[in-house]
XYZ file of N, CA and C in Angstrom:
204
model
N 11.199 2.781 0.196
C 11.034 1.513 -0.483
C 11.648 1.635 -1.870
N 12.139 0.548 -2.205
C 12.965 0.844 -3.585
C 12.199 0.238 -4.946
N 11.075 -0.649 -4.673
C 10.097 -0.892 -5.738
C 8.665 -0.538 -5.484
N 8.472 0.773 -5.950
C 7.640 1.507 -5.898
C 6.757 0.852 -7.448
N 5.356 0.908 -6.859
C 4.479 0.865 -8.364
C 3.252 1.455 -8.464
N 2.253 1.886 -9.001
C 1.070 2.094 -9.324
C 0.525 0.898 -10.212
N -0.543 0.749 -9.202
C -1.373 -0.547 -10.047
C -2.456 -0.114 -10.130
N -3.719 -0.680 -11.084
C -4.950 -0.381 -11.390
C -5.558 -1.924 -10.238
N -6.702 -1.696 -10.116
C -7.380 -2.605 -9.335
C -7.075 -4.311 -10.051
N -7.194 -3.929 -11.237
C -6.996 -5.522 -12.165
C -5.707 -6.085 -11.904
N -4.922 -5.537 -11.418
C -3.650 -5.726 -11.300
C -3.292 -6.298 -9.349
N -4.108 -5.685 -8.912
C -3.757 -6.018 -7.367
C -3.598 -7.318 -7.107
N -4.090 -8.536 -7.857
C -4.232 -9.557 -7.451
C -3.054 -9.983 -7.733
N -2.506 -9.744 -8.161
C -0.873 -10.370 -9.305
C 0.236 -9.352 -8.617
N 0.038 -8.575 -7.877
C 1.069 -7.571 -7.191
C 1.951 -8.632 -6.250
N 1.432 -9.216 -5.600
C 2.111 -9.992 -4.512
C 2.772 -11.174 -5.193
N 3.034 -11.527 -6.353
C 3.669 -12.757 -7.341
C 3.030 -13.747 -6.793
N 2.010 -13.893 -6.185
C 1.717 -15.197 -5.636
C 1.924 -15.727 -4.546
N 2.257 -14.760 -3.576
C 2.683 -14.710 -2.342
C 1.731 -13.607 -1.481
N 1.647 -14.438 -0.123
C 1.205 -13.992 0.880
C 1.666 -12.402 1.133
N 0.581 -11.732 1.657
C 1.072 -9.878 1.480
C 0.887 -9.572 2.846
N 1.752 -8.813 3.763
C 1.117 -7.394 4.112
C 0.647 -6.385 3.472
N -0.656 -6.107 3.854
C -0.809 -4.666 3.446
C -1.482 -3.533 4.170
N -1.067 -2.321 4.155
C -1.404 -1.187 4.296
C -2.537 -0.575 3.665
N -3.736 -0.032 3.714
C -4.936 0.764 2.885
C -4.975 1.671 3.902
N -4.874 2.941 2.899
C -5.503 4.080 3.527
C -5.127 5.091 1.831
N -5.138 6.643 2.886
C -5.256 7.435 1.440
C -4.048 8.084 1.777
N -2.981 7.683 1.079
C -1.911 8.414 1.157
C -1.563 9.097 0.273
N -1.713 10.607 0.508
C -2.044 11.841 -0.119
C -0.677 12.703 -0.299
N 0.292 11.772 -0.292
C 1.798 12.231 -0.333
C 2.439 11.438 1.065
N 3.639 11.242 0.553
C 3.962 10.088 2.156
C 4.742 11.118 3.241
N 3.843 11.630 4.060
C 4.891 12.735 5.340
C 5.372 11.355 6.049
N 5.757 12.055 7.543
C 6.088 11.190 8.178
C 5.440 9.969 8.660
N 4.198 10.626 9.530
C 3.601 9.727 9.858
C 3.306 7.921 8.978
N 2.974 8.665 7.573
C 3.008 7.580 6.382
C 4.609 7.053 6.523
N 5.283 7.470 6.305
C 6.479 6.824 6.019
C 6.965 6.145 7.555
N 6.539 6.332 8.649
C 6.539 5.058 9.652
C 5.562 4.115 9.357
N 4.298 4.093 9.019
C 3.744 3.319 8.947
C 4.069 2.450 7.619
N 4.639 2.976 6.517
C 5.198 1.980 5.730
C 6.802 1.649 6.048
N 7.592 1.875 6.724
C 8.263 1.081 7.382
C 8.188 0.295 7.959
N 7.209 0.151 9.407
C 6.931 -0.792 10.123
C 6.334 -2.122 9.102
N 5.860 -1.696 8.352
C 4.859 -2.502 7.277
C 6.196 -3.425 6.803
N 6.801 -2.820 5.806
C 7.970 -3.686 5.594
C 9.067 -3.979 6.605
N 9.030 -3.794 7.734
C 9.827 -4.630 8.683
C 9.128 -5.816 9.025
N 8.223 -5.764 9.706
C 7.145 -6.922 10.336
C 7.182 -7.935 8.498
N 6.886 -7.263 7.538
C 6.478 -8.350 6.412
C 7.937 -8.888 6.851
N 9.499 -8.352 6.238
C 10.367 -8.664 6.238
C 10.652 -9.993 7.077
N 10.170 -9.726 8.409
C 9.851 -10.793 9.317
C 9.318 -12.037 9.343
N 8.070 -11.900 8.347
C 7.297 -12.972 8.439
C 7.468 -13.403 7.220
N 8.549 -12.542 6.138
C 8.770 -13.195 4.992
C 7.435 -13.644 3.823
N 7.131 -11.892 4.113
C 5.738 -11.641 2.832
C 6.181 -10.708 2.424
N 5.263 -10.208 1.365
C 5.606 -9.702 0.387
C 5.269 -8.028 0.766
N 5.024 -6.935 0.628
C 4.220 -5.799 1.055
C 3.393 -4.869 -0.380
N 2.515 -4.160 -0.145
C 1.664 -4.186 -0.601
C 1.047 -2.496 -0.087
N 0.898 -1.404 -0.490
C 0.073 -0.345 -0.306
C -1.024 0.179 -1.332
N -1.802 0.231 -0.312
C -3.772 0.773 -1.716
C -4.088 1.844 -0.993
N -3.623 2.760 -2.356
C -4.436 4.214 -1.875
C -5.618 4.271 -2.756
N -6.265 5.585 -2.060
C -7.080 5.934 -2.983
C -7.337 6.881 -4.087
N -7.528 7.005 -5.609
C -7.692 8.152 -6.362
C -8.871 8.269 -7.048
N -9.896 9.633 -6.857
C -9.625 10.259 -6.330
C -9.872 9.689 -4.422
N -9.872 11.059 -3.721
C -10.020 11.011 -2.005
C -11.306 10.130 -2.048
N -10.963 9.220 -1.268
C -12.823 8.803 -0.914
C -14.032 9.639 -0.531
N -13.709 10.763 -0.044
C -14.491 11.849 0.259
C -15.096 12.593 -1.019
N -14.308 12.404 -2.053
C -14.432 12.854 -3.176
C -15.909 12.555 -4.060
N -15.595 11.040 -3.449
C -16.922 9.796 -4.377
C -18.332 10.111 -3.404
N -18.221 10.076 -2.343
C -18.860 9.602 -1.494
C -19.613 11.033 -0.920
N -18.990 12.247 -0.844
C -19.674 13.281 -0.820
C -18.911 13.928 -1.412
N -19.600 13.880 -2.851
C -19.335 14.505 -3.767
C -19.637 16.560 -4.334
């Protein structure tokens, strides 16, 4: 993907300019392959339906918070 960003949560809402999103959530902990098909397909299908795309990871791991 060629516009890569880090957003804070306050910011997610304003990521998509006002436009309808695909998006992807999970914890992508560096993008291997598997990640990098699944954000392809992500921006093909958006490409398709002519939305915008959109990925939310998590920092830290959710495992992190949650059993701490």
């Amino acid at each position: 993907m060629s516009d890569s960003r880090i957003l804070a949560q306050e910011e997610l809402s304003r990521a998509a300019l006002g436009r309808d999103a695909a998006v992807a959530i999970g914890v992508f902990d560096g993008v291997h392959q598997g990640h990098r098909y699944l954000i392809d397909r992500l921006v093909e299908r958006a490409r398709q339906e002519g939305l915008a795309t959109m990925v939310v990871t998590f920092h830290p791991h959710p495992r992190l918070v949650v059993q701490p």
